[in-house]
Short mmCIF file of C-alpha atoms in Angstrom, two decimals:
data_model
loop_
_atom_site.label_atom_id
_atom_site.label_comp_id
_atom_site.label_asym_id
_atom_site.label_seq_id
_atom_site.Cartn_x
_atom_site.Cartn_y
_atom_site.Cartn_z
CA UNK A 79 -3.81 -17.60 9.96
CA UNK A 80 -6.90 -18.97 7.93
CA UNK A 81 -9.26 -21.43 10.46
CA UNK A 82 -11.77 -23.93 9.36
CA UNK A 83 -13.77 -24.78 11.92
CA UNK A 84 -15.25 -28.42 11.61
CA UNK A 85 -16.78 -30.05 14.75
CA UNK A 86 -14.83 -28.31 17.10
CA UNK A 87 -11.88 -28.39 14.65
CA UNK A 88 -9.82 -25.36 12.97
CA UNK A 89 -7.67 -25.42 10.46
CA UNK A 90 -5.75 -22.33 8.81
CA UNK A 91 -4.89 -21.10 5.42
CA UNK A 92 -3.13 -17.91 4.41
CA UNK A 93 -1.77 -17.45 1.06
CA UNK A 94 0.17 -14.36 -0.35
CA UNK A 95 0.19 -13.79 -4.20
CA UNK A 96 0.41 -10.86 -6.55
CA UNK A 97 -0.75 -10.27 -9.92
CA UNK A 98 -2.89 -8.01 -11.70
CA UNK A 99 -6.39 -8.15 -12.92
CA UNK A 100 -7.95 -5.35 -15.06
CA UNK A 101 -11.25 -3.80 -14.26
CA UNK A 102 -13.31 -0.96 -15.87
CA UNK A 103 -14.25 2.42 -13.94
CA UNK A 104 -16.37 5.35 -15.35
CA UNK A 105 -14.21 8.47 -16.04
CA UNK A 106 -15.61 12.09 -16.87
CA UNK A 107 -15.26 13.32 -20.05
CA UNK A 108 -14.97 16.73 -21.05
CA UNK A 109 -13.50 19.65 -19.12
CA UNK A 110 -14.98 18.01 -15.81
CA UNK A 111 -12.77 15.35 -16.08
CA UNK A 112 -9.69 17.15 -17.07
CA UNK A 113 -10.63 18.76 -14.28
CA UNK A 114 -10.82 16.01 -12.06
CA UNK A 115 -7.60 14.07 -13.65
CA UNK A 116 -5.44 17.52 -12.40
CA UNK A 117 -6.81 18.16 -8.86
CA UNK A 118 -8.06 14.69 -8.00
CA UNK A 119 -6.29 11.49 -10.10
CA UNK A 120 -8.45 8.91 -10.65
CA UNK A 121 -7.25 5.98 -8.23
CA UNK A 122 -10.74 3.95 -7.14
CA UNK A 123 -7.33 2.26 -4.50
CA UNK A 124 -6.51 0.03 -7.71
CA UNK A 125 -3.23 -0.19 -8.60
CA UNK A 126 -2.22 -1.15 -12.63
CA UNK A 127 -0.56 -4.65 -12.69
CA UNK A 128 3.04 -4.87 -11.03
CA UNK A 129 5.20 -8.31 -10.30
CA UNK A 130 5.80 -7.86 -5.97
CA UNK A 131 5.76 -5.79 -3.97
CA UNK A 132 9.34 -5.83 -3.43
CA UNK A 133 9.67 -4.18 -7.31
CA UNK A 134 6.99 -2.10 -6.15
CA UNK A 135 9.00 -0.23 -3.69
CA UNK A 136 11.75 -0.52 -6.17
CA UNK A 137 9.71 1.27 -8.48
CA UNK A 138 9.02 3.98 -5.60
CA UNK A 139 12.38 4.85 -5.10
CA UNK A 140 12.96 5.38 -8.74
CA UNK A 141 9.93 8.07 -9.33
CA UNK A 142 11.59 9.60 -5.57
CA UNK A 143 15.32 9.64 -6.74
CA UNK A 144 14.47 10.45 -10.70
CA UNK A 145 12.17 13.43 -9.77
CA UNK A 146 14.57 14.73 -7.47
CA UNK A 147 17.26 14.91 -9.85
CA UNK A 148 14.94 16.92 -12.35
CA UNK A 149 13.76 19.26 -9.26
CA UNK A 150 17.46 20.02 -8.45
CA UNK A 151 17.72 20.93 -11.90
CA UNK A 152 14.87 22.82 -12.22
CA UNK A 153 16.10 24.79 -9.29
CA UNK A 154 19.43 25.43 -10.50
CA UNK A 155 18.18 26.79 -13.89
CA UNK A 156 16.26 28.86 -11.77
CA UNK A 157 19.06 30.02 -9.51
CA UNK A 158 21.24 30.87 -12.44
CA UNK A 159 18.09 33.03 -14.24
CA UNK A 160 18.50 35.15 -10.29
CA UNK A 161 22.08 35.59 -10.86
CA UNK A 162 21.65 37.07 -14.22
CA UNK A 163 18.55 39.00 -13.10
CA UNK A 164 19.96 39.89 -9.50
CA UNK A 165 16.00 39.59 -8.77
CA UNK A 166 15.94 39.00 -4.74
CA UNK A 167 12.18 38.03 -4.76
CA UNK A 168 13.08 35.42 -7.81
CA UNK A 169 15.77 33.98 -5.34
CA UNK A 170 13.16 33.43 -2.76
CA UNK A 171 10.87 31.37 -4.73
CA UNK A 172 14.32 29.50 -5.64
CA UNK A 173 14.61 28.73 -1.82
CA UNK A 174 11.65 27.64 -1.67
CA UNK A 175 11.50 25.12 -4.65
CA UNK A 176 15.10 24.04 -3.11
CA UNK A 177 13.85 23.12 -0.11
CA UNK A 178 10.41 21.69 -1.65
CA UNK A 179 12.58 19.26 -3.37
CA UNK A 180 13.77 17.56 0.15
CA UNK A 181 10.53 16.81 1.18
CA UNK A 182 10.76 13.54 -0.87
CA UNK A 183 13.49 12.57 1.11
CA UNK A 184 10.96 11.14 4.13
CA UNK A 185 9.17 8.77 1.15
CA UNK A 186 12.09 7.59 0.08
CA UNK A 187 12.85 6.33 3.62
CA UNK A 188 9.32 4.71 3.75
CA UNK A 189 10.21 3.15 0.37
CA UNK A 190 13.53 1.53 1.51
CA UNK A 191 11.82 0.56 5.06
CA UNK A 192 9.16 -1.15 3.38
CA UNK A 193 11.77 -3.13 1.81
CA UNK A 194 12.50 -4.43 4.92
CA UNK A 195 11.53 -8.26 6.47
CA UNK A 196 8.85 -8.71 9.06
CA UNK A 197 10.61 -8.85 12.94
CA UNK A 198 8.56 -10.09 16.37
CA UNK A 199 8.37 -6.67 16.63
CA UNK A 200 6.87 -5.70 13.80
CA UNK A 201 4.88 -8.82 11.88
CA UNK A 202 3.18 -6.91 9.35
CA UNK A 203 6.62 -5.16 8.55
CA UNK A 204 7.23 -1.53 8.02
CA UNK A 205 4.97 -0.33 5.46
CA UNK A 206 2.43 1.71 7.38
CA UNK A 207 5.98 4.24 7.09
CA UNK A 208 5.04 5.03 3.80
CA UNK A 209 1.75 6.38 5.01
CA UNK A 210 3.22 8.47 7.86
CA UNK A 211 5.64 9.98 5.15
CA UNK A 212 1.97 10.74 3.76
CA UNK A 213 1.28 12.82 6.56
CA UNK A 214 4.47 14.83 6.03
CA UNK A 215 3.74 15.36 2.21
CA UNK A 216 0.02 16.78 3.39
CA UNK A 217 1.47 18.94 6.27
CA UNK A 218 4.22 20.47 3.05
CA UNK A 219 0.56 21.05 0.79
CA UNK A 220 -0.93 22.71 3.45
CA UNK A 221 1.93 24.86 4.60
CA UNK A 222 2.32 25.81 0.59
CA UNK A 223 -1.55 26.71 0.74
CA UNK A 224 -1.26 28.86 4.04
CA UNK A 225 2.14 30.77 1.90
CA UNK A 226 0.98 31.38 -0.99
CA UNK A 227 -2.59 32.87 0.05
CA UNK A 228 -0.56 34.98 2.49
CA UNK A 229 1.93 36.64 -0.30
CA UNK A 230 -1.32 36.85 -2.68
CA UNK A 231 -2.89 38.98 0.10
CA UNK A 232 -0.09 40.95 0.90
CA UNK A 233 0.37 41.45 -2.72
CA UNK A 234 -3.27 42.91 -2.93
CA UNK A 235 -3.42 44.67 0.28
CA UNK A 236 0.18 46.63 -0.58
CA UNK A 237 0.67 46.33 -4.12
CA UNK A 238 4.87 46.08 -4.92
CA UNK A 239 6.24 47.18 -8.13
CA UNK A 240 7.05 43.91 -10.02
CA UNK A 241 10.74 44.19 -12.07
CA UNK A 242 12.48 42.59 -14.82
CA UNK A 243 8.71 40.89 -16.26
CA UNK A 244 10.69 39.07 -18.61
CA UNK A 245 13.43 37.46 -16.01
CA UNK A 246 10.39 36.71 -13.34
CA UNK A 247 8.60 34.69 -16.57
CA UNK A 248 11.03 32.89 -17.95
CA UNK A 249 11.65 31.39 -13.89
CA UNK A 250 8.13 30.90 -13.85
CA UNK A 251 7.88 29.08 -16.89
CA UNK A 252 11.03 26.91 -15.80
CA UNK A 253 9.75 26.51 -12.31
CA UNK A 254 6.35 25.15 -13.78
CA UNK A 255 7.43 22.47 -16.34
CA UNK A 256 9.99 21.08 -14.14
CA UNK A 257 7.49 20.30 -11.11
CA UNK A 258 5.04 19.55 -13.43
CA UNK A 259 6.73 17.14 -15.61
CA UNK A 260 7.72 15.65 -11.92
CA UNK A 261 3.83 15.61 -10.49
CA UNK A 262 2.49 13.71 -13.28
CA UNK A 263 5.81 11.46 -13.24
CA UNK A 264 4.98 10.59 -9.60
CA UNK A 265 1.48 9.79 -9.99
CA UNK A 266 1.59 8.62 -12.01
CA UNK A 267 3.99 5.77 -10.51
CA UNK A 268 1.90 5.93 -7.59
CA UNK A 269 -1.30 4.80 -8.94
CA UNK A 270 1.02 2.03 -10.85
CA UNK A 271 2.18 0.67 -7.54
CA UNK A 272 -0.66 1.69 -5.39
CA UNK A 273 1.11 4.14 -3.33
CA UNK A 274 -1.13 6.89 -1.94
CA UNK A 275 1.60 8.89 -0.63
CA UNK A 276 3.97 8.80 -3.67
CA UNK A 277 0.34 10.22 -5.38
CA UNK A 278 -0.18 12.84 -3.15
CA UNK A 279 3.59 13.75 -3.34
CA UNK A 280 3.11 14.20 -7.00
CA UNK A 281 0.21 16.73 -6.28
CA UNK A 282 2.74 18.55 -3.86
CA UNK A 283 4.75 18.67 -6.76
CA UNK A 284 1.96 20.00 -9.18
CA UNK A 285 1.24 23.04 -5.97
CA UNK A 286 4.58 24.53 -6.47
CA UNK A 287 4.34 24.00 -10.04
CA UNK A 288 1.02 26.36 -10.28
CA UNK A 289 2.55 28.68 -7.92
CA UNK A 290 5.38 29.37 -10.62
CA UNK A 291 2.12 29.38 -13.08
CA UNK A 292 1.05 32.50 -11.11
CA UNK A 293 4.09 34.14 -11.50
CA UNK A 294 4.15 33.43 -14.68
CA UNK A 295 0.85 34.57 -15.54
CA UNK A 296 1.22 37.55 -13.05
CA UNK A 297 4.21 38.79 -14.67
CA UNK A 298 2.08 38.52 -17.97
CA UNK A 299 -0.57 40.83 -16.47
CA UNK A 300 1.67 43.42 -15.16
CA UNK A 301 3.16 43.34 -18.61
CA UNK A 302 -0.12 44.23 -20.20
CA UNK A 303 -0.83 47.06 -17.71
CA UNK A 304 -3.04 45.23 -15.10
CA UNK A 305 -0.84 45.46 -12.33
CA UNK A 306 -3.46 43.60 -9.95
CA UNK A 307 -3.01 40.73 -11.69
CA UNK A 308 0.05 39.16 -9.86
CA UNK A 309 -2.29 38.99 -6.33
CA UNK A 310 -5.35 37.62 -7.88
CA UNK A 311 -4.00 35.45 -9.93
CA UNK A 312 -1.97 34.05 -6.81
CA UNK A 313 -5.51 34.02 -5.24
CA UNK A 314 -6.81 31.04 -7.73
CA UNK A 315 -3.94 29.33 -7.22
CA UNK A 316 -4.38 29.17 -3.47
CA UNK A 317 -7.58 27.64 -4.23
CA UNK A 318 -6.46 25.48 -6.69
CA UNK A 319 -4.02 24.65 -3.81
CA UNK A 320 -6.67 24.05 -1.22
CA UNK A 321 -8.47 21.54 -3.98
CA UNK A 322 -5.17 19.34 -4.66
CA UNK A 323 -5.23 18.90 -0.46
CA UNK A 324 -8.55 17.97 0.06
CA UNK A 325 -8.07 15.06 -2.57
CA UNK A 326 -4.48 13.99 -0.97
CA UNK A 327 -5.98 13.91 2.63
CA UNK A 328 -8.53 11.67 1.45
CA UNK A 329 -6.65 9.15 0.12
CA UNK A 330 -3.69 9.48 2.44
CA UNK A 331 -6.11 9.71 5.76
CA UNK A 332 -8.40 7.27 4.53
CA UNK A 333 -5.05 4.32 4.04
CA UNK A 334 -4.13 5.51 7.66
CA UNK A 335 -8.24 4.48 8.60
CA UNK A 336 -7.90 1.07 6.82
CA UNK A 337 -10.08 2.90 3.65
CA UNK A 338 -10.74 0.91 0.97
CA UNK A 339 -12.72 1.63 -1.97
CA UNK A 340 -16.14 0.01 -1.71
CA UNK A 341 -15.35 -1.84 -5.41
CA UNK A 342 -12.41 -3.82 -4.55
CA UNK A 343 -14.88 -5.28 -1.57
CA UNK A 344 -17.58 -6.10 -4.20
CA UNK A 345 -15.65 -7.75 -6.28
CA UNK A 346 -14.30 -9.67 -3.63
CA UNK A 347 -17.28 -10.66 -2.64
CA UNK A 348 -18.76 -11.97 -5.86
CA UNK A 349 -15.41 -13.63 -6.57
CA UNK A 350 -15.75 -15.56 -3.07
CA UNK A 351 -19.11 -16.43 -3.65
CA UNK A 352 -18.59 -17.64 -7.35
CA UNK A 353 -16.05 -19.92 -5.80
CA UNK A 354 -17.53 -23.99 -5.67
CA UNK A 355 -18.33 -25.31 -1.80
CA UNK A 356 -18.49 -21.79 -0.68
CA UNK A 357 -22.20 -21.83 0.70
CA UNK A 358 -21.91 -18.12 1.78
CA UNK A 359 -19.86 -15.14 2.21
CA UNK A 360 -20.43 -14.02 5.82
CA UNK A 361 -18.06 -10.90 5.84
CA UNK A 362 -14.82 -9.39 3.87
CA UNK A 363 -12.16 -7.00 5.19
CA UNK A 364 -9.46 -5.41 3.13
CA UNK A 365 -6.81 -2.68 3.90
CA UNK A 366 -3.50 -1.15 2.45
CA UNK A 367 -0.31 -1.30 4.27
CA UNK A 368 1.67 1.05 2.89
CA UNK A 369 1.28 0.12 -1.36
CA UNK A 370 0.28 -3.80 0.12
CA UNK A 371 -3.69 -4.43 -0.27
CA UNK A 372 -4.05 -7.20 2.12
CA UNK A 373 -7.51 -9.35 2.90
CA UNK A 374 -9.42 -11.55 4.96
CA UNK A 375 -12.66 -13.59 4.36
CA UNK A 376 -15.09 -15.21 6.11
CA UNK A 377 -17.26 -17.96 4.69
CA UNK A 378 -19.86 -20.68 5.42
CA UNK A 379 -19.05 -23.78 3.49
CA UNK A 380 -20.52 -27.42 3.60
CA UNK A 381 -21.14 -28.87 7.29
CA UNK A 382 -20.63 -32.54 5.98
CA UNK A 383 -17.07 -31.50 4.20
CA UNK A 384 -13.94 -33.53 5.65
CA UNK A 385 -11.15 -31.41 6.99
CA UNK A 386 -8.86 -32.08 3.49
CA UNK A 387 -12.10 -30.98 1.17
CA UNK A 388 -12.92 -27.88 3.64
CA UNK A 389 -9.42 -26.95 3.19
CA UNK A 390 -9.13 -27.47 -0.79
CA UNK A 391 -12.23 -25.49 -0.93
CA UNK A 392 -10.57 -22.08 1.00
CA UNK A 393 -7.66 -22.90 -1.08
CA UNK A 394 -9.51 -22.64 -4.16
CA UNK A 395 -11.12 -19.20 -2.78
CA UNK A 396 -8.29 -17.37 -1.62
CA UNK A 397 -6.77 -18.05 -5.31
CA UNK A 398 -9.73 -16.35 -7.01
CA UNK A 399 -9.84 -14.04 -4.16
CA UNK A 400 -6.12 -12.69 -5.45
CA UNK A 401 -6.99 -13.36 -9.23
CA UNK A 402 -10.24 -11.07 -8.78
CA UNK A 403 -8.65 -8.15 -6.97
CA UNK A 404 -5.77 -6.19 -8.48
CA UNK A 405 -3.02 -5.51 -5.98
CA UNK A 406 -4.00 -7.67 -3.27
CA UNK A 407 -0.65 -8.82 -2.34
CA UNK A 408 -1.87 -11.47 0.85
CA UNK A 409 -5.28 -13.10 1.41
CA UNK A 410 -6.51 -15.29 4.83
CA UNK A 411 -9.55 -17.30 4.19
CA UNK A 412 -11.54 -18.37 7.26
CA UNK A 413 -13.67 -21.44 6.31
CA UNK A 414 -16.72 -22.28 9.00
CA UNK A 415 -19.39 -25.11 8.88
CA UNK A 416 -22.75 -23.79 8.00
CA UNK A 417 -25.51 -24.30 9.44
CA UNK A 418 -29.17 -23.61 8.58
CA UNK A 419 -30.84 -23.54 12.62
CA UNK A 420 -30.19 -20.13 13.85
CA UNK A 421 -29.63 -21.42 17.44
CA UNK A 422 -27.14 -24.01 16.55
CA UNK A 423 -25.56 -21.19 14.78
CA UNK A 424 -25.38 -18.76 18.19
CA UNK A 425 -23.75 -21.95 19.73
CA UNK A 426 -20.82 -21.98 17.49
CA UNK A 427 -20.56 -18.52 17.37
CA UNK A 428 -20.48 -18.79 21.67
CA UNK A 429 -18.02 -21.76 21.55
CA UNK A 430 -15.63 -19.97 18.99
CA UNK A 431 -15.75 -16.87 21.91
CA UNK A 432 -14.63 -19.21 24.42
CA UNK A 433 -12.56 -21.34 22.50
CA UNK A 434 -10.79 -17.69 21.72
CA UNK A 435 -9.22 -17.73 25.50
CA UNK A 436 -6.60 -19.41 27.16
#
């Protein structure tokens, strides 16, 4: 709850609203940021414009449901390439995409949870699941890093005969358009509705989709007479691997840390101090709670305001707090009495501690 604090006084004001406000960032150009785009998508924590967050999770479930439709298909075009090819390694890696595909199942849970009302229990409701499910999607990256750099190794260390080159690249070029087409599906989704985890579930997707690009590549290799090819091209997709993690931890491990980038607070702040009767703005915090960007300000308005003007004036900040920042889904304004002497100031700042106790 918002608090003004007038002469011993408080008063609160919270106010939850959602819209969407565009704002500019720098973007590489060139191969650098291609580069970036595949291994790190641009998010800066903004979010493009969506109604609530209600549709929000709405829209989360679709990407989670839609991409594992075209998984399970890529997986059973796979399957029936292995029963044409009677290729046992080929029905592995058709295992493995199989059971890749599931791993969305824990977001989708989040999604629907987040759905879910506010209890006693639970007052800021259930969307911190969404960033556990996070958790899960980096623990599925890393085990596909730790797999694949152990098969490229083993690979180079005792070379294997590779067999029907053509059947092995046509599942490789299956395996990497369908978890492709699903990575950039997802995040892109996931930067539409804010949604770290559905992002970083995308770049799970876009792993096993450059693993099939090895064998795809591989297979070309061997074809050519450079039997070596198959381990060390699995090699640079293990670090290309290892690169799509470090970019989903951040973002994932820095929601679960109450992250934020440092933009969204600047522009909070120079939206809070543009606002009239706001003297100063003494401090801002902002967090995600799940794909919900929530806020609270301090500020220092006029000592001599009434109660009904001091409370008109965090009114009118809070709404230009929400129009300013995109996603920003519920804002608390605190409103104090400022005061130029910096002892009176220690005094209120002393009374508010013991005022804070029963």
């Amino acid at each position: 709850m918002g608090t003004l604090r007038e002469h011993g006084h408080e008063h609160g004001h919270e106010h939850g609203h959602e819209h969407g406000h565009e704002h500019g960032h720098e973007h590489a150009a060139g191969i650098k940021g291609l580069l970036r785009g595949v291994f790190a998508p641009h998010s800066h924590d903004a979010a493009d414009s969506i109604d609530d967050a209600l549709e929000a999770s709405s829209a989360g479930i679709r990407a989670v449901r839609t991409s594992l439709v075209v998984l399970g298909l890529t997986a059973l075009l796979q399957l029936a390439i292995v029963v044409v090819s009677g290729s046992v390694a080929l029905l592995a890696d058709t295992v493995h995409n199989f059971s890749d595909a599931l791993t969305a199942v824990p977001l989708w849970v989040a999604f629907a949870l987040s759905r879910r009302a506010a209890t006693r229990r639970f007052t800021y409701g259930y969307g911190r699941a969404e960033d556990l499910a996070g958790l899960f999607v980096l623990g599925m990256i890393a085990l596909s890093a730790v797999v694949a750099g152990y098969e490229a190794v083993r690979r180079l260390l005792d070379p294997q005969p590779v067999e029907n080159l053509g059947w092995v690249a046509a599942a490789g070029l299956v395996g990497f358009l369908g978890n492709e087409a699903v990575a950039l599906y997802r995040i892109r989704v996931g930067r539409r509705i804010g949604s770290a985890a559905l992002v970083a579930d995308g770049l799970h997707a876009r792993t096993d989709g450059f693993t099939s690009l090895s064998v795809l590549v591989g297979a070309g290799g061997v074809a050519l007479g450079f039997p070596v090819a198959d381990p060390v091209v699995g090699l640079l997709i293990n670090v290309a691997i290892v690169a799509l993690l470090r970019g989903a931890a951040r973002d994932v491990l820095g929601r679960l840390m109450d992250g934020v980038d440092p933009a969204l607070v600047t522009t909070a702040e120079r939206a809070l101090t543009a606002c009239p009767g706001v003297r100063e703005v003494r401090a801002v915090r902002m967090r995600w709670v799940g794909h919900e960007l929530v806020a609270e300000a301090d500020l220092d308005v006029d000592p001599t305001l009434s109660l009904t003007q001091a409370h008109r004036v965090a009114h009118d900040a809070e709404r230009d707090l929400t129009r300013a920042v995109r996603r920003l889904t519920r804002a608390t304004v605190h409103a104090y009495p400022a005061h130029d002497d910096g002892e009176q100031l220690d005094h209120v700042h002393d009374e508010h501690r013991v005022h804070s106790h029963p």
